[in-house]
Amino acid sequence: MKDFQGKTIVITGGGSGLGREFGVQLYQAGANLALLDLDQEGLERTLQLIGDSGERVKLLQVDVSDQAAVEGAAREIENSLGPADVLINNAGICLIPQKFDEITDNQFKKVFDVNTWGAYYGIRAFLPQLRSRPESCIVNISSLAGLVGLYGHSAYSMSKSALRGLSEALQAELSDSPVHLLLVHPG
C-alpha cells in the first residue's frame, strides 16, 4: 500500500511510543485514524501532536487483552470511519528485567495477554473488515525478543515469539487474499 490518503488505519498502543509516531506519520499521509490505548491521557497527547479537530481521528480507550472490548471497538470504528484498511497491532508491555523465578504468574500472564492475545483479538475482530477492502494490511509489531530470547525477559520473549509464529502462519494462509501481513521486529 503506497497511498494512505483516506484509508482507515487502526493503531493499538496509539497513546505513546511507536504507536504515537505511526499515528503522526500516517495522519500526515492523509489517513483516517482509530487510536486504541488503555491510557486515555496518552491518547489525548497523541491527538494534540497530530492536531486533528476530531474529524479524521477517533480515540478509543480499550484494553486489547479484553476480546469483547476489541470487538466493540471494531464495530464502532467501522460505523464511524468505515472499514479498516490497515490494522497495526502495536500495543505491548514489558516488565522490568527479572529472572523467570522472580516473575509472578499474574505478571507473566498479563504480558502474554496484552502482547499475544491482544494482537490475536485485533486480527479476529478486524479481519472481516480487512477482507472487504481491495487492498489491506495487518502489521504485527514484535521485537528482537521474538527472534532471540532475552535475559530477564522470559515473559516478553515468549509473547513476542508466539506473535511471530501466529504471524508467519497467517502470512501463508492469507497469501491468496487482498490482506497482506507484515511482521516487524524492532530492536
Tab-separated table of C-alpha atoms in Angstrom:
chain	number	residue	atom	x	y	z
A	1	MET	CA	0.000	0.000	0.000
A	2	LYS	CA	1.656	3.178	-1.182
A	3	ASP	CA	-1.131	5.701	-0.718
A	4	PHE	CA	-2.710	6.221	2.701
A	5	GLN	CA	-4.974	9.098	1.646
A	6	GLY	CA	-8.470	8.434	3.016
A	7	LYS	CA	-7.548	4.965	4.327
A	8	THR	CA	-8.807	3.900	7.750
A	9	ILE	CA	-5.896	2.799	9.911
A	10	VAL	CA	-6.326	1.229	13.345
A	11	ILE	CA	-3.356	1.526	15.716
A	12	THR	CA	-3.292	-0.229	19.081
A	13	GLY	CA	-0.980	1.323	21.634
A	14	GLY	CA	-1.576	4.692	19.961
A	15	GLY	CA	-1.081	6.658	23.175
A	16	SER	CA	2.721	6.541	23.234
A	17	GLY	CA	5.954	5.362	21.637
A	18	LEU	CA	5.849	3.744	18.226
A	19	GLY	CA	2.051	3.830	18.129
A	20	ARG	CA	2.063	7.593	18.613
A	21	GLU	CA	4.690	8.064	15.906
A	22	PHE	CA	2.798	5.800	13.496
A	23	GLY	CA	-0.267	7.949	14.113
A	24	VAL	CA	1.527	11.239	13.486
A	25	GLN	CA	3.171	9.992	10.279
A	26	LEU	CA	0.082	8.289	8.861
A	27	TYR	CA	-2.150	11.270	9.634
A	28	GLN	CA	0.279	13.478	7.697
A	29	ALA	CA	-0.010	10.989	4.821
A	30	GLY	CA	-3.786	11.580	4.737
A	31	ALA	CA	-5.088	8.586	6.699
A	32	ASN	CA	-8.109	8.468	8.978
A	33	LEU	CA	-7.021	7.045	12.320
A	34	ALA	CA	-8.542	4.960	15.070
A	35	LEU	CA	-6.144	5.067	18.014
A	36	LEU	CA	-6.664	2.490	20.760
A	37	ASP	CA	-4.923	2.524	24.115
A	38	LEU	CA	-5.668	1.874	27.756
A	39	ASP	CA	-4.114	5.265	28.591
A	40	GLN	CA	-6.689	7.964	27.754
A	41	GLU	CA	-4.285	10.789	28.666
A	42	GLY	CA	-1.703	9.323	26.280
A	43	LEU	CA	-4.309	9.204	23.519
A	44	GLU	CA	-5.164	12.858	24.159
A	45	ARG	CA	-1.468	13.811	23.947
A	46	THR	CA	-1.197	11.951	20.643
A	47	LEU	CA	-4.222	13.831	19.326
A	48	GLN	CA	-2.614	17.136	20.355
A	49	LEU	CA	0.548	16.239	18.433
A	50	ILE	CA	-1.494	15.266	15.386
A	51	GLY	CA	-3.538	18.462	15.572
A	52	ASP	CA	-6.829	16.989	14.377
A	53	SER	CA	-10.134	18.523	15.412
A	54	GLY	CA	-11.779	15.105	15.673
A	55	GLU	CA	-12.857	14.627	12.063
A	56	ARG	CA	-10.187	12.148	10.954
A	57	VAL	CA	-9.080	10.718	14.307
A	58	LYS	CA	-11.105	8.574	16.695
A	59	LEU	CA	-9.735	7.831	20.166
A	60	LEU	CA	-10.854	4.690	21.966
A	61	GLN	CA	-9.804	3.727	25.471
A	62	VAL	CA	-9.536	-0.047	25.056
A	63	ASP	CA	-7.767	-2.855	26.892
A	64	VAL	CA	-6.586	-5.034	23.987
A	65	SER	CA	-6.466	-8.054	26.281
A	66	ASP	CA	-10.279	-7.849	26.561
A	67	GLN	CA	-11.761	-9.571	23.498
A	68	ALA	CA	-15.244	-8.075	23.917
A	69	ALA	CA	-13.771	-4.570	24.182
A	70	VAL	CA	-11.751	-5.044	20.991
A	71	GLU	CA	-14.784	-6.410	19.142
A	72	GLY	CA	-16.852	-3.426	20.305
A	73	ALA	CA	-14.138	-1.034	19.148
A	74	ALA	CA	-14.067	-2.722	15.724
A	75	ARG	CA	-17.809	-2.172	15.304
A	76	GLU	CA	-17.572	1.434	16.490
A	77	ILE	CA	-14.686	2.193	14.121
A	78	GLU	CA	-16.450	0.661	11.139
A	79	ASN	CA	-19.580	2.702	11.897
A	80	SER	CA	-17.720	5.995	12.294
A	81	LEU	CA	-14.691	5.810	9.953
A	82	GLY	CA	-15.616	2.930	7.663
A	83	PRO	CA	-13.981	-0.480	7.400
A	84	ALA	CA	-10.334	-0.771	8.402
A	85	ASP	CA	-7.743	-0.793	5.631
A	86	VAL	CA	-4.797	-1.334	7.968
A	87	LEU	CA	-4.512	-2.811	11.456
A	88	ILE	CA	-1.296	-2.091	13.337
A	89	ASN	CA	-1.050	-4.374	16.370
A	90	ASN	CA	1.419	-2.286	18.303
A	91	ALA	CA	0.131	-2.420	21.911
A	92	GLY	CA	2.584	-4.185	24.150
A	93	ILE	CA	4.037	-4.283	27.624
A	94	CYS	CA	7.364	-5.371	29.019
A	95	LEU	CA	8.333	-5.892	32.642
A	96	ILE	CA	11.497	-4.551	34.181
A	97	PRO	CA	14.198	-7.201	33.695
A	98	GLN	CA	13.574	-10.054	36.116
A	99	LYS	CA	14.644	-13.669	36.190
A	100	PHE	CA	11.913	-16.194	35.458
A	101	ASP	CA	11.695	-17.260	39.128
A	102	GLU	CA	11.046	-13.649	40.186
A	103	ILE	CA	8.073	-13.039	37.874
A	104	THR	CA	4.677	-13.794	39.347
A	105	ASP	CA	2.203	-15.855	37.381
A	106	ASN	CA	-0.099	-12.829	37.151
A	107	GLN	CA	2.676	-10.619	35.744
A	108	PHE	CA	3.647	-13.265	33.187
A	109	LYS	CA	0.036	-13.761	32.156
A	110	LYS	CA	-0.584	-10.009	31.773
A	111	VAL	CA	2.393	-9.633	29.402
A	112	PHE	CA	1.169	-12.563	27.312
A	113	ASP	CA	-2.440	-11.345	27.386
A	114	VAL	CA	-1.540	-7.906	26.011
A	115	ASN	CA	1.285	-8.814	23.626
A	116	THR	CA	-0.122	-12.005	22.137
A	117	TRP	CA	-3.829	-12.302	22.853
A	118	GLY	CA	-4.229	-8.562	22.199
A	119	ALA	CA	-2.901	-8.981	18.663
A	120	TYR	CA	-4.985	-12.126	18.192
A	121	TYR	CA	-8.161	-10.325	19.305
A	122	GLY	CA	-7.358	-7.432	16.967
A	123	ILE	CA	-6.885	-9.740	13.999
A	124	ARG	CA	-10.008	-11.717	14.847
A	125	ALA	CA	-12.132	-8.550	15.173
A	126	PHE	CA	-10.803	-6.639	12.143
A	127	LEU	CA	-10.095	-9.421	9.631
A	128	PRO	CA	-13.648	-9.378	8.174
A	129	GLN	CA	-13.285	-5.632	7.531
A	130	LEU	CA	-9.808	-6.054	6.059
A	131	ARG	CA	-11.013	-8.838	3.756
A	132	SER	CA	-13.721	-6.498	2.390
A	133	ARG	CA	-11.132	-3.983	1.171
A	134	PRO	CA	-9.452	-4.210	-2.251
A	135	GLU	CA	-6.042	-3.922	-0.572
A	136	SER	CA	-5.379	-4.147	3.159
A	137	CYS	CA	-2.683	-4.950	5.656
A	138	ILE	CA	-2.069	-6.252	9.161
A	139	VAL	CA	1.154	-5.047	10.770
A	140	ASN	CA	2.198	-7.000	13.860
A	141	ILE	CA	4.863	-5.297	15.941
A	142	SER	CA	7.003	-7.973	17.527
A	143	SER	CA	10.516	-7.362	18.837
A	144	LEU	CA	14.050	-8.616	18.658
A	145	ALA	CA	12.796	-10.738	21.582
A	146	GLY	CA	10.542	-12.517	19.095
A	147	LEU	CA	13.662	-13.810	17.347
A	148	VAL	CA	16.047	-14.329	20.283
A	149	GLY	CA	15.200	-14.924	23.931
A	150	LEU	CA	16.448	-12.020	26.032
A	151	TYR	CA	17.916	-12.476	29.509
A	152	GLY	CA	15.499	-11.237	32.166
A	153	HIS	CA	12.614	-11.033	29.710
A	154	SER	CA	11.164	-14.538	29.560
A	155	ALA	CA	7.528	-13.369	29.514
A	156	TYR	CA	8.185	-10.755	26.853
A	157	SER	CA	10.286	-13.133	24.744
A	158	MET	CA	7.640	-15.857	24.937
A	159	SER	CA	4.850	-13.456	23.996
A	160	LYS	CA	6.703	-11.974	21.033
A	161	SER	CA	7.835	-15.418	19.828
A	162	ALA	CA	4.212	-16.568	19.884
A	163	LEU	CA	3.220	-13.464	17.900
A	164	ARG	CA	5.905	-14.347	15.376
A	165	GLY	CA	4.515	-17.882	14.985
A	166	LEU	CA	0.964	-16.620	14.557
A	167	SER	CA	2.093	-14.023	12.025
A	168	GLU	CA	4.090	-16.459	9.922
A	169	ALA	CA	1.184	-18.919	9.812
A	170	LEU	CA	-1.247	-16.160	8.818
A	171	GLN	CA	1.119	-14.877	6.121
A	172	ALA	CA	0.788	-18.262	4.441
A	173	GLU	CA	-2.973	-18.507	4.987
A	174	LEU	CA	-3.651	-15.001	3.653
A	175	SER	CA	-1.346	-15.282	0.636
A	176	ASP	CA	-4.256	-15.658	-1.784
A	177	SER	CA	-6.301	-12.788	-0.316
A	178	PRO	CA	-6.113	-8.983	-0.577
A	179	VAL	CA	-4.845	-8.915	3.039
A	180	HIS	CA	-1.093	-8.666	3.499
A	181	LEU	CA	0.589	-9.312	6.835
A	182	LEU	CA	3.827	-7.685	7.870
A	183	LEU	CA	5.795	-8.743	10.934
A	184	VAL	CA	8.173	-6.147	12.334
A	185	HIS	CA	10.953	-6.857	14.862
A	186	PRO	CA	12.181	-3.510	16.288
A	187	GLY	CA	15.347	-3.664	18.300
